[in-house]
Tab-separated table of C-alpha atoms in Angstrom:
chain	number	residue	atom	x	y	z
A	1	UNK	CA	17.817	-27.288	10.569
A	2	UNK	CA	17.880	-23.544	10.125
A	3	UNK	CA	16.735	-21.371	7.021
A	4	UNK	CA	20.218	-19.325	6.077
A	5	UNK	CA	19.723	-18.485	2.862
A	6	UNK	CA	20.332	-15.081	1.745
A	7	UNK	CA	18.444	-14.592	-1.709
A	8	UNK	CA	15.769	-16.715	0.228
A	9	UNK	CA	15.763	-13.518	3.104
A	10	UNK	CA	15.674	-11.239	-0.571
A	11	UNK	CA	12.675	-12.947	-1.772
A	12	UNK	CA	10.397	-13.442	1.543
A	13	UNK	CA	11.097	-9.380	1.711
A	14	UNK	CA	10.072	-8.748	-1.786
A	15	UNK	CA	6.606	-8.772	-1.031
A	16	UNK	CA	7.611	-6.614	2.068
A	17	UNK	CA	8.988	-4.162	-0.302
A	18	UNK	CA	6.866	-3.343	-2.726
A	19	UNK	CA	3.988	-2.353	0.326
A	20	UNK	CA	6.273	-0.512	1.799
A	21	UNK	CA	6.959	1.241	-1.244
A	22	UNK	CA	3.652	2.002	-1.300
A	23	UNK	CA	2.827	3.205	2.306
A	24	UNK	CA	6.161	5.116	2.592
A	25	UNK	CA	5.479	7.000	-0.730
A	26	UNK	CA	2.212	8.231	0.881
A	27	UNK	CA	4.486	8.982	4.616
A	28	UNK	CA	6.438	10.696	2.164
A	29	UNK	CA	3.732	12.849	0.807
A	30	UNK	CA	2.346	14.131	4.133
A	31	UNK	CA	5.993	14.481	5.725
A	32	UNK	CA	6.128	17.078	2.871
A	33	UNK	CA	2.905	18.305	3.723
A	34	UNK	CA	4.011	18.705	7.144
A	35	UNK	CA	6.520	20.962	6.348
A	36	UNK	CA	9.838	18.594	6.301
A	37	UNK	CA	11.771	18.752	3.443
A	38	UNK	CA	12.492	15.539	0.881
A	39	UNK	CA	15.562	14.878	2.338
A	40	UNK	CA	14.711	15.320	6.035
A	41	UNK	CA	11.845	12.906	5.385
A	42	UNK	CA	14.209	10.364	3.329
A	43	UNK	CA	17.098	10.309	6.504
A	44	UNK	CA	13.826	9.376	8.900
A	45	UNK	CA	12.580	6.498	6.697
A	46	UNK	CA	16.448	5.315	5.968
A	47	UNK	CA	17.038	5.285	9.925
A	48	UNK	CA	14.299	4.386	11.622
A	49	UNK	CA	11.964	2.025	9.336
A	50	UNK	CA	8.846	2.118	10.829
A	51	UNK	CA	5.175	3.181	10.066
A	52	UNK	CA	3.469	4.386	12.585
A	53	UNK	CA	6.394	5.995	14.733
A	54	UNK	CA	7.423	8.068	11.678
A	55	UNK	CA	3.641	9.334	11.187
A	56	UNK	CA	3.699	10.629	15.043
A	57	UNK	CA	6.547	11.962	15.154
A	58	UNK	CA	6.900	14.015	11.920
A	59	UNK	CA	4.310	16.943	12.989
A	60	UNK	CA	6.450	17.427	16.295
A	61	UNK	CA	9.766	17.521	13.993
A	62	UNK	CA	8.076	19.940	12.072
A	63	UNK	CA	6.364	22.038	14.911
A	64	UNK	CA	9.553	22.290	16.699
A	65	UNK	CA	8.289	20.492	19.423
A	66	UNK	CA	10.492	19.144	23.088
A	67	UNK	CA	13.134	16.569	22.049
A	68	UNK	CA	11.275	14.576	25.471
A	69	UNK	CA	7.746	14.755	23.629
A	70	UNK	CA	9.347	12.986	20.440
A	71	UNK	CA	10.975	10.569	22.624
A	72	UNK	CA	8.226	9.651	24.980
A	73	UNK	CA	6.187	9.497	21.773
A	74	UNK	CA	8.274	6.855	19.961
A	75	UNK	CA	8.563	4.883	23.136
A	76	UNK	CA	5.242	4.672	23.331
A	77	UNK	CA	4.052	3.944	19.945
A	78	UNK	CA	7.085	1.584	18.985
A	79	UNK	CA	7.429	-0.956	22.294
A	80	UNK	CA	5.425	-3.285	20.916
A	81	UNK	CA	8.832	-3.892	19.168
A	82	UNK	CA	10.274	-4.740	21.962
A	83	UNK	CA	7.480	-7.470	22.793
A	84	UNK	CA	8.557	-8.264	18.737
A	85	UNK	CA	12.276	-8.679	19.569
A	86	UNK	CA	11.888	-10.977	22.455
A	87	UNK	CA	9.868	-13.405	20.129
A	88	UNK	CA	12.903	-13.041	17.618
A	89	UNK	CA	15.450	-13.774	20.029
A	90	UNK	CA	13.756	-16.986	20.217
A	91	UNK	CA	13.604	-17.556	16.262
A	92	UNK	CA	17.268	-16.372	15.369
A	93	UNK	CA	19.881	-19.403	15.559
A	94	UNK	CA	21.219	-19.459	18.601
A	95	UNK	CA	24.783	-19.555	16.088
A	96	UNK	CA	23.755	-15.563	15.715
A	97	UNK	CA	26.774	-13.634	17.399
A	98	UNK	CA	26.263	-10.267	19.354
A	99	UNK	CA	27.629	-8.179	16.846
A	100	UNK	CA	25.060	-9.528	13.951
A	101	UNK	CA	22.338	-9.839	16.825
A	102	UNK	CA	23.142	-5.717	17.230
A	103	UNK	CA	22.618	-5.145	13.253
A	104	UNK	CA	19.846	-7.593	12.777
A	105	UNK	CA	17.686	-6.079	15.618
A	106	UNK	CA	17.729	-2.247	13.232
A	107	UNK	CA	14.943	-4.402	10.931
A	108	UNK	CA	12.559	-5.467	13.174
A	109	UNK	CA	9.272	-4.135	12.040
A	110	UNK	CA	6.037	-5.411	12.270
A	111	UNK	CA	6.018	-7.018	8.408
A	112	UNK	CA	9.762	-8.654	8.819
A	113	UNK	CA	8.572	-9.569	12.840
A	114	UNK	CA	5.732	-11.945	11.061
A	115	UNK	CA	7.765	-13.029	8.154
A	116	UNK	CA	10.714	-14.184	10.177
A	117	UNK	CA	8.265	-15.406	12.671
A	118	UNK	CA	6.500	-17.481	9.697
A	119	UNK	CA	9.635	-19.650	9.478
A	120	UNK	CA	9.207	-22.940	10.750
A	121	UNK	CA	12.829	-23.733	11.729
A	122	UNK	CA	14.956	-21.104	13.285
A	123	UNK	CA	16.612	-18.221	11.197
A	124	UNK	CA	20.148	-17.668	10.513
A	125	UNK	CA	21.606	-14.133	9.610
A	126	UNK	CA	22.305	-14.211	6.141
A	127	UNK	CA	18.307	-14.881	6.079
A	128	UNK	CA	17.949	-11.766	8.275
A	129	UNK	CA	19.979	-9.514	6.344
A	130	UNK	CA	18.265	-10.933	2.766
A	131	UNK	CA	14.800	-9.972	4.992
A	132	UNK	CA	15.743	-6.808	5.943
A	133	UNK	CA	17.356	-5.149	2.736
A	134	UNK	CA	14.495	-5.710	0.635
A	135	UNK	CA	12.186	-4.054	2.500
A	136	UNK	CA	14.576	-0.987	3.426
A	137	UNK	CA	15.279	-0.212	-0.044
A	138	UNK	CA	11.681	-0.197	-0.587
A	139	UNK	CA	10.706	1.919	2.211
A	140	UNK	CA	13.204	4.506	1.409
A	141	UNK	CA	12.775	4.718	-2.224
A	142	UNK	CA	9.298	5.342	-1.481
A	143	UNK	CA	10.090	7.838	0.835
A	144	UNK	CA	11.348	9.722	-1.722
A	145	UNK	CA	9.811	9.660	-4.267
A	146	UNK	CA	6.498	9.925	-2.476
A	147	UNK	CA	8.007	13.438	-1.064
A	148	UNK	CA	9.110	14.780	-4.677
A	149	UNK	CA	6.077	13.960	-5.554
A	150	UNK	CA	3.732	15.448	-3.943
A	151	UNK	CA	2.916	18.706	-5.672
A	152	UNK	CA	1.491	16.283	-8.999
A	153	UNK	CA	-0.582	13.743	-7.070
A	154	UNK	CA	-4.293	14.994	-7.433
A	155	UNK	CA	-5.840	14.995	-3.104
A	156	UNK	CA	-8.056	12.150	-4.135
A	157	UNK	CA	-5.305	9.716	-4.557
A	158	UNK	CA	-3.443	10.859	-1.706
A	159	UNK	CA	-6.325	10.300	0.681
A	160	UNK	CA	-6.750	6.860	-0.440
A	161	UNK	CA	-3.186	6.060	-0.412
A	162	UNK	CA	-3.500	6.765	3.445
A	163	UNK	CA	-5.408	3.050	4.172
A	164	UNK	CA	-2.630	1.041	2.518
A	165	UNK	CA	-0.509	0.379	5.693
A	166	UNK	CA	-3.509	-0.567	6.911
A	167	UNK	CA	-4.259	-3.222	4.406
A	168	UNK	CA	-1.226	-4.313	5.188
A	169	UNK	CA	-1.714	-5.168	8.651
A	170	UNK	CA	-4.690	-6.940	7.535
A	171	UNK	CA	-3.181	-9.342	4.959
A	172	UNK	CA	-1.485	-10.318	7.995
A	173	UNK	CA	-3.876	-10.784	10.775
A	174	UNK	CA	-6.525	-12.639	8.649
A	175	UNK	CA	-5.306	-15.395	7.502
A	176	UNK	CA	-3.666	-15.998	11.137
A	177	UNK	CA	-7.659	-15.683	11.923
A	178	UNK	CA	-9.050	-18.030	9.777
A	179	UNK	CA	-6.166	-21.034	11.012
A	180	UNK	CA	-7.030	-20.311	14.506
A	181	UNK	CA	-10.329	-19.922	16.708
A	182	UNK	CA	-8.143	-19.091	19.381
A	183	UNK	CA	-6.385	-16.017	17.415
A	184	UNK	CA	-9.658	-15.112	15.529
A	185	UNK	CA	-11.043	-14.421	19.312
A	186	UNK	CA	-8.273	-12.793	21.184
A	187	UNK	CA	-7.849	-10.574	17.953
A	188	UNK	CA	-11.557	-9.956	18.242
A	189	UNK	CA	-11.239	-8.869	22.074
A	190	UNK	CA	-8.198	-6.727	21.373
A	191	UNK	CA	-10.075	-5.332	18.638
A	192	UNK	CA	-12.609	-4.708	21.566
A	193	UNK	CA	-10.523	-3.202	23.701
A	194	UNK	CA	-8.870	-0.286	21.325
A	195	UNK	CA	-12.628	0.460	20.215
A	196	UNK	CA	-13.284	1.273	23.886
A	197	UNK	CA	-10.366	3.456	24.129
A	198	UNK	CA	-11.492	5.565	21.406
A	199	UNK	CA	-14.592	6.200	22.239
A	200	UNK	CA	-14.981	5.735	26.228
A	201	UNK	CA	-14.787	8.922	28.460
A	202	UNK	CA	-11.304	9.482	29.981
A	203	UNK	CA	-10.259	6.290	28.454
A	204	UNK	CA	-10.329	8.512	25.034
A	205	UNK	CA	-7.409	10.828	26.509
A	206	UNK	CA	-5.095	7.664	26.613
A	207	UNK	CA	-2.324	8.679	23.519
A	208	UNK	CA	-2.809	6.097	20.810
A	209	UNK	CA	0.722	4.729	21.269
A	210	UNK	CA	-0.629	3.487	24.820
A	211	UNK	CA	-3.243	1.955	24.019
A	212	UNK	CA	-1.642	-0.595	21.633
A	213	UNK	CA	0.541	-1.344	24.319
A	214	UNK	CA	-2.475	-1.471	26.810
A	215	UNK	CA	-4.678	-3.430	24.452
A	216	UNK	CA	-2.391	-5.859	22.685
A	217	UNK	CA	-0.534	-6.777	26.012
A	218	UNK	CA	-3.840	-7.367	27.971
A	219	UNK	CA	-5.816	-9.624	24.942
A	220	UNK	CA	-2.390	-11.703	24.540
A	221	UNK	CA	-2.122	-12.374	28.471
A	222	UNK	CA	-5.904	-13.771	28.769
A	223	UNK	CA	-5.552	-15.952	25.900
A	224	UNK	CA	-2.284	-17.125	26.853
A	225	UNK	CA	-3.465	-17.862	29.904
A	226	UNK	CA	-7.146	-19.899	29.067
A	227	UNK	CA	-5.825	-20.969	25.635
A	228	UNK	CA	-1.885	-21.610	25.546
A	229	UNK	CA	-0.734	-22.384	22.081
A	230	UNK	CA	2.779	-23.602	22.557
A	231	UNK	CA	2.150	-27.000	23.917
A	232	UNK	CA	0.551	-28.590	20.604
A	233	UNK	CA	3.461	-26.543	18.855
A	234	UNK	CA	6.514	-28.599	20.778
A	235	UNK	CA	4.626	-31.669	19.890
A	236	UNK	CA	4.521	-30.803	16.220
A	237	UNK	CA	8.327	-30.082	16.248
A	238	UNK	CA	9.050	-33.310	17.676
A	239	UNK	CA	7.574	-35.035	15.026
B	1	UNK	CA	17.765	21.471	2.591
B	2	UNK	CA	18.228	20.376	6.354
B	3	UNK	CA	17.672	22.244	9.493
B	4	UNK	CA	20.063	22.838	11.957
B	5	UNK	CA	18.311	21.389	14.474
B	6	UNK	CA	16.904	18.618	12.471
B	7	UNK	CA	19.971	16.109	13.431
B	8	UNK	CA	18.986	16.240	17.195
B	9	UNK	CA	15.416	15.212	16.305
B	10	UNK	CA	16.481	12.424	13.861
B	11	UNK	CA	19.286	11.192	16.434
B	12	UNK	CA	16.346	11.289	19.232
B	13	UNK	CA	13.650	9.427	17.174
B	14	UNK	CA	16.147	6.711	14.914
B	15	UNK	CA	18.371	5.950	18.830
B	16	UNK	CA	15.187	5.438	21.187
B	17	UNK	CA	13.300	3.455	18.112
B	18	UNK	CA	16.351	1.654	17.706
B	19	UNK	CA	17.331	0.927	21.596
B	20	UNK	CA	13.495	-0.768	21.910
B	21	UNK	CA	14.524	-3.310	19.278
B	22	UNK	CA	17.434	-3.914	20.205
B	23	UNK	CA	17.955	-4.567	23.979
B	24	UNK	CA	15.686	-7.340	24.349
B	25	UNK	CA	17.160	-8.912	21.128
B	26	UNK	CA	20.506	-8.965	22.803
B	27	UNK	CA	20.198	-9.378	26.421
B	28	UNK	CA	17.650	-11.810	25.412
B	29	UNK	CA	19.447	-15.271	24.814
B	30	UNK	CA	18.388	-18.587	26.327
B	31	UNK	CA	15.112	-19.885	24.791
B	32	UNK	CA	12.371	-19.433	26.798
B	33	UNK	CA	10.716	-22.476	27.990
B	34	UNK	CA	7.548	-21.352	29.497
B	35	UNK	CA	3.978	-22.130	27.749
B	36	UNK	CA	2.389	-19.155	29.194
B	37	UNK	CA	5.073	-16.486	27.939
B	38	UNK	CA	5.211	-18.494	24.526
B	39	UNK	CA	1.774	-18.211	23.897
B	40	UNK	CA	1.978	-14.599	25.124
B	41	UNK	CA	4.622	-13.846	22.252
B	42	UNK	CA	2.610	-15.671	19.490
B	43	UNK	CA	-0.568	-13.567	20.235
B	44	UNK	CA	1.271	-10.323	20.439
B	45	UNK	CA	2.103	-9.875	16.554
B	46	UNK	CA	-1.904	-10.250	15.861
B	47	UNK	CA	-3.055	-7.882	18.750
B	48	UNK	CA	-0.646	-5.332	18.287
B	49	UNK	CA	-1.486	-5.225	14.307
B	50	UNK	CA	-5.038	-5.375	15.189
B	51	UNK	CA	-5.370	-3.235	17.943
B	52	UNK	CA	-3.647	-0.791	15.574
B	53	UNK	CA	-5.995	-1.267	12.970
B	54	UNK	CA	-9.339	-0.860	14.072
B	55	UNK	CA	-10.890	1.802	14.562
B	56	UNK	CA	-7.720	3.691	13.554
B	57	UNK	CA	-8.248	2.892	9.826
B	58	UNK	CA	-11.557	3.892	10.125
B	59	UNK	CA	-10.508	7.666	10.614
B	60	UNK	CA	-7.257	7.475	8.074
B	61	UNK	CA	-9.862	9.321	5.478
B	62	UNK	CA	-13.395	9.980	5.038
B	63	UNK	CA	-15.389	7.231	7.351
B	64	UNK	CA	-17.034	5.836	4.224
B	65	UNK	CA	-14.781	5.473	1.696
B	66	UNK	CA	-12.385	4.121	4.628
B	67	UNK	CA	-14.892	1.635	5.446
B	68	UNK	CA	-15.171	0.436	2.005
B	69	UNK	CA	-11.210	-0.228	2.005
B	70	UNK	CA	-11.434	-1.952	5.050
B	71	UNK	CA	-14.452	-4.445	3.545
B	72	UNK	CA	-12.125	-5.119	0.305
B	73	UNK	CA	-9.006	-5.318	2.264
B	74	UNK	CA	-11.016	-7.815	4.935
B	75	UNK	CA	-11.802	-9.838	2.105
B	76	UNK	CA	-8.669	-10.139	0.529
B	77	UNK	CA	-7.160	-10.929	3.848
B	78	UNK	CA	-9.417	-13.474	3.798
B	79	UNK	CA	-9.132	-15.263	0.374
B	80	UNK	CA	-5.266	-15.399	1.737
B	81	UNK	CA	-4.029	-12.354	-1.006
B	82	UNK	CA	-0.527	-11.192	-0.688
B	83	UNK	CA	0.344	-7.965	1.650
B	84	UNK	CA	0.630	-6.089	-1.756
B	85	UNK	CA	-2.454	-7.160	-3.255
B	86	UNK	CA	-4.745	-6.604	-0.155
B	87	UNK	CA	-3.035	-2.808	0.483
B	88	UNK	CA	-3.413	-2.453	-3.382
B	89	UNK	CA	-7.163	-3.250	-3.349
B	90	UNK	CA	-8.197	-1.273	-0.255
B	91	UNK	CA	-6.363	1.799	-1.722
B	92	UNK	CA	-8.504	1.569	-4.679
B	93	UNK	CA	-11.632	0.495	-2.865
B	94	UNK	CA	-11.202	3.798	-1.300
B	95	UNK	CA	-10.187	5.710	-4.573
B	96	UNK	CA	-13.123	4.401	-6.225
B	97	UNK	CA	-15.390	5.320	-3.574
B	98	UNK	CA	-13.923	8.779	-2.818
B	99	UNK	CA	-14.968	9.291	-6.892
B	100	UNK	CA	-18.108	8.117	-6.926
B	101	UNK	CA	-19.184	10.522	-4.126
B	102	UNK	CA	-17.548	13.426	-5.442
B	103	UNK	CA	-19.052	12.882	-9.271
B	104	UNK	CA	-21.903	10.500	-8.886
């Protein structure tokens, strides 16, 4: 049993899509802002589809900062992808050849991660690719037309454009929450954690791209360890 | 339209995002058996989103109109909205905030 449907990929990513469109029309707006131009900001979205790497490194594109500072900087921030892509090497079918595995692994943000992740049987690539299309035509498109135009949006709108990747993330995590005690606390104590980064002494000097890293690895390692989900899982997919 | 120097920066940022994704993906290929790092990778999509959440959202715009969004978006979350609708909602609990302190 493995889901291998490509319009089905199309359709789970449609959702994926349209906030994208939304989140990279406002990157597209302050990449502008920042002093990139609409096509400099349109390549970054088109290769490197994701959110919060993008929003770090534009200003040191745009300052003409070290080639090592924008690299160190999207190491840090985007690892947790790499925590993503081990999970996904579990999910894809183990059918998926190299070549497809070396495509399929461009598309793993943090929206397609918890779709794909979502599945209950194990994903083919003709899923993947459905998955991953959708939401790259939306983040680009967004991209540019949130950098063309940003001279007619009025600042108001703009600023409260800047919470919607934000909401995002949250249409994920709560309903996770409300299913699980067990998530709803180990989100809670990661939640903890990052609030003590921000605003503890010397922990506050930590860049932000760290302390994901630091808090999400640290939460998910406790509650693996006093409340280990996979057991009741197997026993579900042996039914 | 571009800078020279542009393609060096875009070739730095697009290869190291992209090597993070996909090494692990591809060296990566026996299933992993073990309970512990299972559960580990089915906590880490929730505490990474989370952890890059709060309090970052909090200082995305003005404190109070970004705590409004994240009320509306917390809710919709919770009544089990779609990603667009819960980003759609925030965005406008923040809009509508933003106005009423500017005119109100």
């Amino acid at each position: 049993m493995e889901n291998n449907s490509f319009l089905k990929g199309i359709k789970d990513g449609l959702p994926i899509c349209i906030g994208y469109f939304a989140v990279s029309f406002a990157f597209g707006i302050s990449a502008v802002q920042s002093g990139l131009t609409w096509a400099e900001a349109l390549l970054i979205s088109m290769t490197n589809l994701t959110s919060a790497g993008q929003v770090a490194g534009v200003p040191i594109i745009a300052g003409g900062g070290s080639f090592i500072e924008l690299a160190v900087s999207q190491l840090v921030i985007n690892s947790r992808y790499a925590l993503m892509s081990v999970s996904v090497s579990q999910k894809l079918s183990k059918r998926v050849g190299l070549l497809h595995r070396f495509l399929i692994a461009f598309g793993n943000t943090d929206e397609i991660f918890a779709v794909t992740m979502s599945n209950k049987a194990s994903v083919g690539k003709k899923y993947m690719y459905g998955l991953i299309l959708t939401p790259w035509i939306g983040w680009s498109s967004g991209t540019l037309l949130g950098s063309l135009a940003q001279n007619i949006l009025p600042a108001v709108v703009i600023s409260s454009l800047a919470v919607a990747i934000y909401g995002m993330f949250i249409a994920i995590v709560l309903p996770a929450m409300k299913k699980s005690s067990n998530i709803t606390f180990c989100v809670l104590f990661a939640i903890t954690l990052s609030c003590i980064f921000k605003y503890a002494p010397f922990l506050s000097k930590v860049p932000s791209g760290f302390v994901i890293i630091i808090c999400a690895v640290i939460s998910s390692a406790v509650f693996a360890l006093i409340a280990p989900t996979s057991e009741k899982k197997e026993e579900d997919g042996n039914v | 339209m571009f800078r020279p120097e542009f393609f060096l920066y875009l070739l730095t940022m697009a290869g190291v995002t992209y090597l993070i994704r996909m090494l692990p993906l591809v060296l990566i290929k026996e299933k992993i058996k073990n309970k512990y790092i299972l559960s580990f990778l089915d906590y880490i999509p929730y505490t990474v989103l989370a952890s890059m959440t709060v309090p970052a959202m909090f200082y995305a715009t003005d404190i109070v109109p970004a705590a409004v969004g994240f009320a509306v978006a917390v809710l919709c979350g919770y009544l089990e909205q779609s990603l667009v609708k819960v980003a759609a909602f925030s965005c406008l609990g923040v809009l509508i905030t933003e106005l009423v302190i500017k005119y109100v």
